[in-house]
mmCIF file of C-alpha atoms in Angstrom:
data_model
loop_
_atom_site.group_PDB
_atom_site.id
_atom_site.type_symbol
_atom_site.label_atom_id
_atom_site.label_comp_id
_atom_site.label_asym_id
_atom_site.label_seq_id
_atom_site.Cartn_x
_atom_site.Cartn_y
_atom_site.Cartn_z
ATOM 1 C CA GLY A 990 0.130 -0.041 -0.275
ATOM 2 C CA GLY A 991 2.618 2.824 1.226
ATOM 3 C CA ALA A 992 5.880 1.178 -0.463
ATOM 4 C CA TRP A 993 5.674 4.441 -2.809
ATOM 5 C CA ARG A 994 6.068 6.973 0.613
ATOM 6 C CA GLY A 995 9.178 5.245 1.236
ATOM 7 C CA ALA A 996 10.553 5.533 -2.091
ATOM 8 C CA GLY A 997 10.177 9.226 -2.232
ATOM 9 C CA PHE A 998 7.233 9.592 -4.313
ATOM 10 C CA ARG A 999 4.697 12.227 -3.208
ATOM 11 C CA ASP A 1000 1.564 10.076 -4.077
ATOM 12 C CA LYS A 1001 0.582 6.940 -6.207
ATOM 13 C CA GLY A 1002 -0.173 9.051 -9.090
ATOM 14 C CA HIS A 1003 3.839 10.788 -8.611
ATOM 15 C CA ALA A 1004 5.071 7.343 -8.719
ATOM 16 C CA PHE A 1005 3.310 5.763 -11.432
ATOM 17 C CA ALA A 1006 4.224 9.015 -13.458
ATOM 18 C CA LEU A 1007 8.074 8.705 -12.879
ATOM 19 C CA LEU A 1008 7.852 5.010 -13.670
ATOM 20 C CA LEU A 1009 5.824 5.508 -16.727
ATOM 21 C CA LEU A 1010 8.485 8.084 -18.033
ATOM 22 C CA GLU A 1011 11.782 6.159 -16.909
ATOM 23 C CA PHE A 1012 12.126 3.502 -19.587
ATOM 24 C CA PRO A 1013 11.070 5.704 -22.485
ATOM 25 C CA LEU A 1014 13.469 8.258 -21.186
ATOM 26 C CA ARG A 1015 16.462 6.119 -20.795
ATOM 27 C CA ILE A 1016 15.759 5.046 -24.640
ATOM 28 C CA ALA A 1017 15.578 8.572 -25.941
ATOM 29 C CA THR A 1018 18.556 9.483 -24.234
ATOM 30 C CA VAL A 1019 20.658 6.980 -25.390
ATOM 31 C CA LEU A 1020 19.617 7.853 -28.982
ATOM 32 C CA SER A 1021 20.029 11.606 -28.382
ATOM 33 C CA GLN A 1022 23.610 10.911 -27.202
ATOM 34 C CA GLY A 1023 24.343 8.937 -30.558
ATOM 35 C CA HIS A 1024 23.146 11.750 -32.271
ATOM 36 C CA ALA A 1025 25.976 13.870 -30.251
ATOM 37 C CA GLY A 1026 28.395 11.470 -31.223
ATOM 38 C CA MET A 1027 28.852 10.510 -27.861
ATOM 39 C CA TRP A 1028 28.861 6.342 -28.680
ATOM 40 C CA ILE A 1029 30.960 6.616 -31.658
ATOM 41 C CA ARG A 1030 33.751 4.692 -29.843
ATOM 42 C CA ASN A 1031 31.446 1.439 -29.732
ATOM 43 C CA GLY A 1032 31.581 1.112 -33.549
ATOM 44 C CA SER A 1033 28.045 1.017 -35.022
ATOM 45 C CA LEU A 1034 25.994 -1.172 -32.688
ATOM 46 C CA VAL A 1035 24.309 2.249 -31.381
ATOM 47 C CA SER A 1036 23.512 3.609 -34.924
ATOM 48 C CA ASP A 1037 22.135 0.097 -36.229
ATOM 49 C CA GLN A 1038 19.764 -0.325 -33.069
ATOM 50 C CA GLN A 1039 18.638 3.471 -33.892
ATOM 51 C CA TYR A 1040 18.050 2.554 -37.209
ATOM 52 C CA ALA A 1041 16.147 -0.507 -36.286
ATOM 53 C CA TYR A 1042 14.122 1.001 -33.292
ATOM 54 C CA SER A 1043 12.889 4.004 -35.587
ATOM 55 C CA GLY A 1044 12.376 1.982 -38.875
ATOM 56 C CA PRO A 1045 9.272 1.577 -40.476
ATOM 57 C CA SER A 1046 8.928 -2.292 -39.366
ATOM 58 C CA ILE A 1047 8.578 -1.937 -35.794
ATOM 59 C CA ARG A 1048 8.280 1.971 -34.559
ATOM 60 C CA GLU A 1049 4.597 2.040 -34.345
ATOM 61 C CA GLY A 1050 5.313 -0.875 -31.509
ATOM 62 C CA MET A 1051 8.673 0.729 -29.657
ATOM 63 C CA HIS A 1052 9.319 4.330 -30.909
ATOM 64 C CA LEU A 1053 5.690 5.989 -31.043
ATOM 65 C CA LEU A 1054 4.736 3.697 -27.697
ATOM 66 C CA ASP A 1055 7.566 5.223 -25.582
ATOM 67 C CA LEU A 1056 6.898 8.672 -27.115
ATOM 68 C CA ILE A 1057 2.901 8.210 -26.194
ATOM 69 C CA SER A 1058 4.454 7.172 -22.541
ATOM 70 C CA ILE A 1059 6.084 10.029 -22.550
ATOM 71 C CA GLN A 1060 3.435 12.193 -23.511
ATOM 72 C CA LEU A 1061 1.074 10.541 -20.775
ATOM 73 C CA ALA A 1062 3.691 11.032 -18.098
ATOM 74 C CA ALA A 1063 3.979 14.799 -19.289
ATOM 75 C CA CYS A 1064 0.364 14.932 -18.598
ATOM 76 C CA ILE A 1065 0.325 13.788 -14.808
ATOM 77 C CA LEU A 1066 3.399 15.410 -13.697
ATOM 78 C CA PRO A 1067 3.380 18.777 -12.798
ATOM 79 C CA PRO A 1068 5.321 20.301 -15.784
ATOM 80 C CA PRO A 1069 8.503 21.521 -13.308
ATOM 81 C CA ASP A 1070 8.846 18.046 -12.179
ATOM 82 C CA PHE A 1071 8.438 16.878 -15.709
ATOM 83 C CA ILE A 1072 10.836 19.304 -17.196
ATOM 84 C CA ALA A 1073 13.485 19.099 -14.833
ATOM 85 C CA SER A 1074 13.644 14.933 -15.381
ATOM 86 C CA LEU A 1075 14.036 15.589 -18.753
ATOM 87 C CA GLN A 1076 16.719 18.228 -18.255
ATOM 88 C CA ASP A 1077 18.699 15.627 -15.544
ATOM 89 C CA ARG A 1078 18.621 12.612 -17.786
ATOM 90 C CA TYR A 1079 19.889 14.680 -20.863
ATOM 91 C CA GLY A 1080 22.663 16.228 -18.558
ATOM 92 C CA VAL A 1081 22.345 19.634 -19.510
ATOM 93 C CA SER A 1082 20.996 21.437 -16.129
ATOM 94 C CA GLY A 1083 24.343 22.939 -16.046
ATOM 95 C CA TRP A 1084 24.497 24.267 -19.585
ATOM 96 C CA LEU A 1085 21.148 25.802 -19.034
ATOM 97 C CA ARG A 1086 22.104 27.611 -15.712
ATOM 98 C CA GLY A 1087 25.060 29.294 -17.735
ATOM 99 C CA GLN A 1088 27.838 27.106 -17.484
ATOM 100 C CA ALA A 1089 29.984 26.921 -20.621
ATOM 101 C CA ASP A 1090 32.186 23.561 -21.251
ATOM 102 C CA ALA A 1091 35.307 23.153 -22.919
ATOM 103 C CA MET A 1092 35.075 21.589 -26.301
ATOM 104 C CA PRO A 1093 34.009 19.322 -27.268
ATOM 105 C CA GLU A 1094 32.057 18.687 -24.422
ATOM 106 C CA GLN A 1095 30.019 21.651 -24.934
ATOM 107 C CA GLU A 1096 29.599 20.627 -28.606
ATOM 108 C CA GLU A 1097 27.774 17.583 -27.127
ATOM 109 C CA LYS A 1098 25.947 19.714 -24.583
ATOM 110 C CA VAL A 1099 24.653 21.953 -27.373
ATOM 111 C CA VAL A 1100 23.497 18.811 -29.695
ATOM 112 C CA LEU A 1101 21.791 17.175 -26.331
ATOM 113 C CA VAL A 1102 19.837 20.580 -25.649
ATOM 114 C CA GLY A 1103 18.778 20.559 -29.220
ATOM 115 C CA GLU A 1104 17.370 16.965 -28.790
ATOM 116 C CA LEU A 1105 15.852 17.844 -25.555
ATOM 117 C CA VAL A 1106 14.011 20.644 -27.429
ATOM 118 C CA PHE A 1107 13.045 18.298 -30.339
ATOM 119 C CA LEU A 1108 11.654 15.533 -27.494
ATOM 120 C CA LEU A 1109 9.482 18.314 -26.131
ATOM 121 C CA ILE A 1110 8.302 19.273 -29.707
ATOM 122 C CA LYS A 1111 7.145 15.867 -30.472
ATOM 123 C CA ILE A 1112 5.389 15.376 -27.453
ATOM 124 C CA ALA A 1113 3.424 18.388 -27.857
ATOM 125 C CA CYS A 1114 2.318 17.802 -31.474
ATOM 126 C CA GLU A 1115 2.206 13.978 -31.837
ATOM 127 C CA ARG A 1116 -0.975 12.636 -32.554
ATOM 128 C CA SER A 1117 -0.694 9.091 -33.752
ATOM 129 C CA LEU A 1118 -2.827 6.494 -32.290
ATOM 130 C CA VAL A 1119 -4.731 8.829 -30.173
ATOM 131 C CA GLY A 1120 -5.226 11.900 -31.516
ATOM 132 C CA PHE A 1121 -7.194 11.592 -34.643
ATOM 133 C CA PRO A 1122 -11.232 12.195 -34.753
ATOM 134 C CA SER A 1123 -11.289 8.735 -37.080
ATOM 135 C CA ILE A 1124 -9.050 6.370 -39.021
ATOM 136 C CA GLN A 1125 -9.441 7.989 -41.924
ATOM 137 C CA ALA A 1126 -8.221 11.222 -40.735
ATOM 138 C CA GLU A 1127 -5.235 9.392 -39.639
ATOM 139 C CA VAL A 1128 -4.725 7.624 -43.079
ATOM 140 C CA ARG A 1129 -4.820 10.912 -44.312
ATOM 141 C CA SER A 1130 -2.299 12.406 -42.224
ATOM 142 C CA MET A 1131 0.073 9.699 -42.668
ATOM 143 C CA LEU A 1132 0.068 9.572 -46.373
ATOM 144 C CA ILE A 1133 0.622 13.592 -46.417
ATOM 145 C CA HIS A 1134 3.813 13.050 -44.122
ATOM 146 C CA CYS A 1135 5.136 10.060 -46.080
ATOM 147 C CA LEU A 1136 4.760 11.558 -49.578
ATOM 148 C CA SER A 1137 5.774 15.031 -48.651
ATOM 149 C CA PRO A 1138 9.649 14.298 -48.844
ATOM 150 C CA GLY A 1139 9.098 13.054 -52.113
ATOM 151 C CA PRO A 1140 7.318 11.247 -54.688
ATOM 152 C CA LYS A 1141 6.929 7.460 -53.890
ATOM 153 C CA THR A 1142 5.581 4.220 -55.818
ATOM 154 C CA HIS A 1143 2.849 1.958 -54.346
ATOM 155 C CA SER A 1144 5.053 -0.544 -52.925
ATOM 156 C CA ALA A 1145 7.457 2.187 -51.276
ATOM 157 C CA LEU A 1146 4.654 3.498 -49.379
ATOM 158 C CA VAL A 1147 3.392 0.461 -48.239
ATOM 159 C CA ARG A 1148 6.931 -0.466 -47.182
ATOM 160 C CA ALA A 1149 7.405 2.745 -45.125
ATOM 161 C CA LEU A 1150 3.883 2.722 -43.422
ATOM 162 C CA PRO A 1151 2.352 0.250 -40.581
ATOM 163 C CA PRO A 1152 0.252 -2.378 -41.831
ATOM 164 C CA ARG A 1153 -2.680 -0.953 -39.629
ATOM 165 C CA ILE A 1154 -2.536 1.832 -42.350
ATOM 166 C CA THR A 1155 -2.127 0.339 -45.597
ATOM 167 C CA ASP A 1156 -4.488 -2.539 -44.808
ATOM 168 C CA GLU A 1157 -7.358 -0.081 -44.133
ATOM 169 C CA GLU A 1158 -10.097 0.029 -46.923
ATOM 170 C CA CYS A 1159 -9.952 3.935 -47.321
ATOM 171 C CA PHE A 1160 -6.233 3.702 -48.140
ATOM 172 C CA ASP A 1161 -6.225 3.581 -51.703
ATOM 173 C CA ALA A 1162 -9.028 6.026 -51.959
ATOM 174 C CA ILE A 1163 -7.270 8.414 -49.958
ATOM 175 C CA LEU A 1164 -3.990 7.902 -51.854
ATOM 176 C CA SER A 1165 -5.876 9.284 -54.746
ATOM 177 C CA GLU A 1166 -7.138 12.314 -53.080
ATOM 178 C CA VAL A 1167 -4.223 13.598 -51.632
ATOM 179 C CA SER A 1168 -1.508 12.707 -54.694
ATOM 180 C CA THR A 1169 -1.260 13.023 -58.174
ATOM 181 C CA PHE A 1170 -0.277 9.825 -60.164
ATOM 182 C CA ARG A 1171 2.766 10.121 -62.638
ATOM 183 C CA ARG A 1172 2.126 7.199 -65.372
ATOM 184 C CA PRO A 1173 5.427 4.588 -65.422
ATOM 185 C CA ASP A 1174 7.441 5.124 -68.766
ATOM 186 C CA SER A 1175 10.529 3.185 -70.120
ATOM 187 C CA THR A 1176 13.113 4.245 -67.160
ATOM 188 C CA GLN A 1177 10.842 4.903 -64.246
ATOM 189 C CA GLN A 1178 7.975 3.169 -62.060
ATOM 190 C CA GLY A 1179 4.359 4.925 -61.620
ATOM 191 C CA THR A 1180 4.753 7.274 -58.512
ATOM 192 C CA PHE A 1181 2.265 9.117 -56.440
ATOM 193 C CA GLN A 1182 3.377 12.799 -55.598
ATOM 194 C CA LEU A 1183 1.804 14.738 -52.888
ATOM 195 C CA LYS A 1184 -0.372 17.702 -54.084
ATOM 196 C CA ALA A 1185 1.176 21.110 -53.527
ATOM 197 C CA GLU A 1186 -1.448 22.583 -51.853
ATOM 198 C CA LEU A 1187 -1.314 20.533 -48.817
ATOM 199 C CA ILE A 1188 2.898 20.715 -48.122
ATOM 200 C CA ASN A 1189 1.582 23.096 -45.181
ATOM 201 C CA GLN A 1190 -0.501 20.256 -43.657
ATOM 202 C CA VAL A 1191 2.980 18.475 -42.962
ATOM 203 C CA ASP A 1192 4.588 18.975 -39.704
ATOM 204 C CA PRO A 1193 8.728 18.912 -40.057
ATOM 205 C CA PHE A 1194 8.990 17.631 -36.809
ATOM 206 C CA CYS A 1195 7.012 14.509 -37.330
ATOM 207 C CA TYR A 1196 8.581 11.440 -35.399
ATOM 208 C CA PHE A 1197 9.342 9.332 -38.288
ATOM 209 C CA PHE A 1198 11.163 11.492 -40.426
ATOM 210 C CA SER A 1199 14.879 11.571 -40.709
ATOM 211 C CA ARG A 1200 17.066 14.883 -40.663
ATOM 212 C CA ARG A 1201 17.204 14.674 -44.063
ATOM 213 C CA GLU A 1202 13.377 14.460 -44.974
ATOM 214 C CA ARG A 1203 12.909 17.399 -42.261
ATOM 215 C CA GLU A 1204 14.987 19.780 -44.384
ATOM 216 C CA ILE A 1205 13.413 18.523 -47.367
ATOM 217 C CA VAL A 1206 9.791 19.491 -45.960
ATOM 218 C CA TRP A 1207 11.167 22.765 -44.814
ATOM 219 C CA GLU A 1208 12.329 23.721 -48.478
ATOM 220 C CA GLN A 1209 9.504 22.929 -49.783
ATOM 221 C CA GLN A 1210 7.199 24.780 -47.407
ATOM 222 C CA ARG A 1211 9.543 27.905 -47.557
ATOM 223 C CA LYS A 1212 8.873 27.877 -51.447
ATOM 224 C CA GLN A 1213 5.281 27.402 -51.052
ATOM 225 C CA GLY A 1214 4.861 29.677 -48.527
ATOM 226 C CA ARG A 1215 4.765 28.958 -44.597
ATOM 227 C CA ARG A 1216 2.680 29.476 -42.189
ATOM 228 C CA ALA A 1217 3.263 32.422 -39.851
ATOM 229 C CA LEU A 1218 3.215 29.838 -36.845
ATOM 230 C CA PRO A 1219 3.948 26.256 -36.495
ATOM 231 C CA LEU A 1220 1.205 23.520 -37.017
ATOM 232 C CA PHE A 1221 -0.152 22.858 -33.684
ATOM 233 C CA PRO A 1222 -2.785 20.124 -33.912
ATOM 234 C CA PRO A 1223 -5.893 20.046 -31.760
ATOM 235 C CA LEU A 1224 -5.474 18.427 -28.458
ATOM 236 C CA PRO A 1225 -7.258 15.101 -27.670
ATOM 237 C CA PRO A 1226 -9.137 14.730 -24.324
ATOM 238 C CA CYS A 1227 -6.371 12.433 -22.962
ATOM 239 C CA LEU A 1228 -3.666 15.216 -23.757
ATOM 240 C CA LYS A 1229 -5.136 17.826 -23.089
ATOM 241 C CA HIS A 1230 -2.641 19.211 -20.221
ATOM 242 C CA VAL A 1231 0.074 19.090 -22.770
ATOM 243 C CA GLY A 1232 -0.625 22.210 -23.384
ATOM 244 C CA GLY A 1233 0.016 23.454 -20.140
ATOM 245 C CA LEU A 1234 3.386 22.512 -20.647
ATOM 246 C CA LEU A 1235 4.104 24.687 -23.564
ATOM 247 C CA VAL A 1236 3.221 27.467 -21.160
ATOM 248 C CA ALA A 1237 4.885 26.530 -17.845
ATOM 249 C CA ARG A 1238 7.362 28.803 -16.736
ATOM 250 C CA THR A 1239 9.816 26.116 -16.209
ATOM 251 C CA LEU A 1240 9.912 25.403 -19.998
ATOM 252 C CA TRP A 1241 10.130 29.437 -20.740
ATOM 253 C CA GLN A 1242 12.774 29.790 -18.651
ATOM 254 C CA MET A 1243 14.570 26.816 -20.292
ATOM 255 C CA LEU A 1244 13.783 28.447 -23.644
ATOM 256 C CA ALA A 1245 14.993 32.073 -22.264
ATOM 257 C CA SER A 1246 18.570 30.224 -21.390
ATOM 258 C CA VAL A 1247 18.633 28.907 -24.728
ATOM 259 C CA LEU A 1248 18.370 32.642 -26.444
ATOM 260 C CA ALA A 1249 20.304 34.344 -23.764
ATOM 261 C CA ALA A 1250 23.522 32.139 -25.177
ATOM 262 C CA ALA A 1251 22.794 32.528 -28.522
ATOM 263 C CA VAL A 1252 22.770 36.399 -27.637
ATOM 264 C CA GLN A 1253 25.595 35.788 -25.733
ATOM 265 C CA HIS A 1254 27.666 33.753 -28.695
ATOM 266 C CA ALA A 1255 26.829 36.634 -31.091
ATOM 267 C CA ALA A 1256 28.526 39.424 -28.784
ATOM 268 C CA ALA A 1257 31.623 37.695 -27.097
ATOM 269 C CA PRO A 1258 35.065 37.713 -28.217
ATOM 270 C CA THR A 1259 36.476 34.581 -29.770
ATOM 271 C CA ASP A 1260 39.157 34.333 -27.204
ATOM 272 C CA VAL A 1261 36.730 33.958 -24.115
ATOM 273 C CA GLN A 1262 34.962 30.877 -23.441
ATOM 274 C CA HIS A 1263 31.397 31.150 -23.575
ATOM 275 C CA ARG A 1264 28.138 29.305 -24.161
ATOM 276 C CA PHE A 1265 27.108 28.846 -27.933
ATOM 277 C CA VAL A 1266 24.261 27.864 -30.061
ATOM 278 C CA SER A 1267 24.105 25.886 -32.892
ATOM 279 C CA ASP A 1268 21.322 26.700 -35.978
ATOM 280 C CA THR A 1269 19.328 23.620 -35.161
ATOM 281 C CA LEU A 1270 19.034 24.447 -31.470
ATOM 282 C CA LEU A 1271 17.875 28.298 -32.000
ATOM 283 C CA HIS A 1272 15.800 26.944 -34.840
ATOM 284 C CA HIS A 1273 14.003 24.165 -32.355
ATOM 285 C CA THR A 1274 13.884 26.897 -29.617
ATOM 286 C CA LEU A 1275 12.065 29.296 -31.920
ATOM 287 C CA HIS A 1276 9.350 26.491 -33.328
ATOM 288 C CA THR A 1277 8.642 25.764 -29.295
ATOM 289 C CA LEU A 1278 8.262 29.317 -28.784
ATOM 290 C CA GLY A 1279 5.607 29.505 -31.928
ATOM 291 C CA LEU A 1280 3.895 26.380 -30.515
ATOM 292 C CA ALA A 1281 3.723 28.111 -26.768
ATOM 293 C CA LEU A 1282 2.222 31.277 -28.416
ATOM 294 C CA GLN A 1283 -0.260 29.559 -29.822
ATOM 295 C CA VAL A 1284 -1.528 27.569 -26.549
ATOM 296 C CA ALA A 1285 -1.108 30.613 -24.555
ATOM 297 C CA ASN A 1286 -3.031 32.966 -27.054
ATOM 298 C CA GLU A 1287 -5.892 29.891 -27.214
ATOM 299 C CA ASP A 1288 -5.702 29.885 -23.268
ATOM 300 C CA ARG A 1289 -6.218 33.645 -23.014
ATOM 301 C CA GLU A 1290 -9.152 33.411 -25.640
ATOM 302 C CA SER A 1291 -10.751 30.811 -23.915
ATOM 303 C CA ARG A 1292 -10.775 32.915 -20.413
ATOM 304 C CA CYS A 1293 -12.245 35.736 -22.162
ATOM 305 C CA LEU A 1294 -15.142 34.094 -23.436
ATOM 306 C CA GLU A 1295 -15.742 32.483 -20.040
ATOM 307 C CA GLY A 1296 -15.299 35.966 -18.295
#
């Protein structure tokens, strides 16, 4: 009954949320460390595991479920506790407090902070399995995202998407609705290309995009005329508290620390050791601020209507 008290938990809900967060967060941290090059001396083992974990054949049974577990933990835990858990596990608390490490340790820290902000974006925006009003809406979204980096053959689409999506009766009809079919010729197979007007419905931070695919989508959206604010899908009831995470003081302090480091880096002499911010980290931070501003505006409007 009261074992959770002796383990330092405040109540059963607190204990459940931290246990729910523990193992998915361990995996997310190791993957981020791999992106930072911290496992490079171990050969290709970690990168191969990362590819398998995020690959289309098993990502819904591993990567996606881990992400949803982290989302649910974010809904249960108070934002300061949740963000502190992430910062502690990623090992970036000192950097966010202004500590400037020597190279190459600081380069690793900058990548890890960027990965942490990227994880927060996915927590805020991912809606797979729980966030769509119907299976047809989910099939449509998955097809739009899968086609956004470039045209694909029907067989490539089937390989890239989970069977629960490709086996739906509505799959081919929705595919025809969102794409244009280019007929095969003597040198190429027939391919499906996303209709240009749908590119701004794509979230560049979709959890299964590679870095290269993300860059392609950004460039296409830039040419098409990108939205003023980033895409923030409606929150389903089970994730309604995720919005509170985006307007939490703790998160804003974290983002403010990144922006302060960017300003410091721009103004500091080159011979003085200081924190720096990569283009990727700055972009992730500004994207998160855009999401937070939308939630703050919606919250203010709802309060005005209630008042």
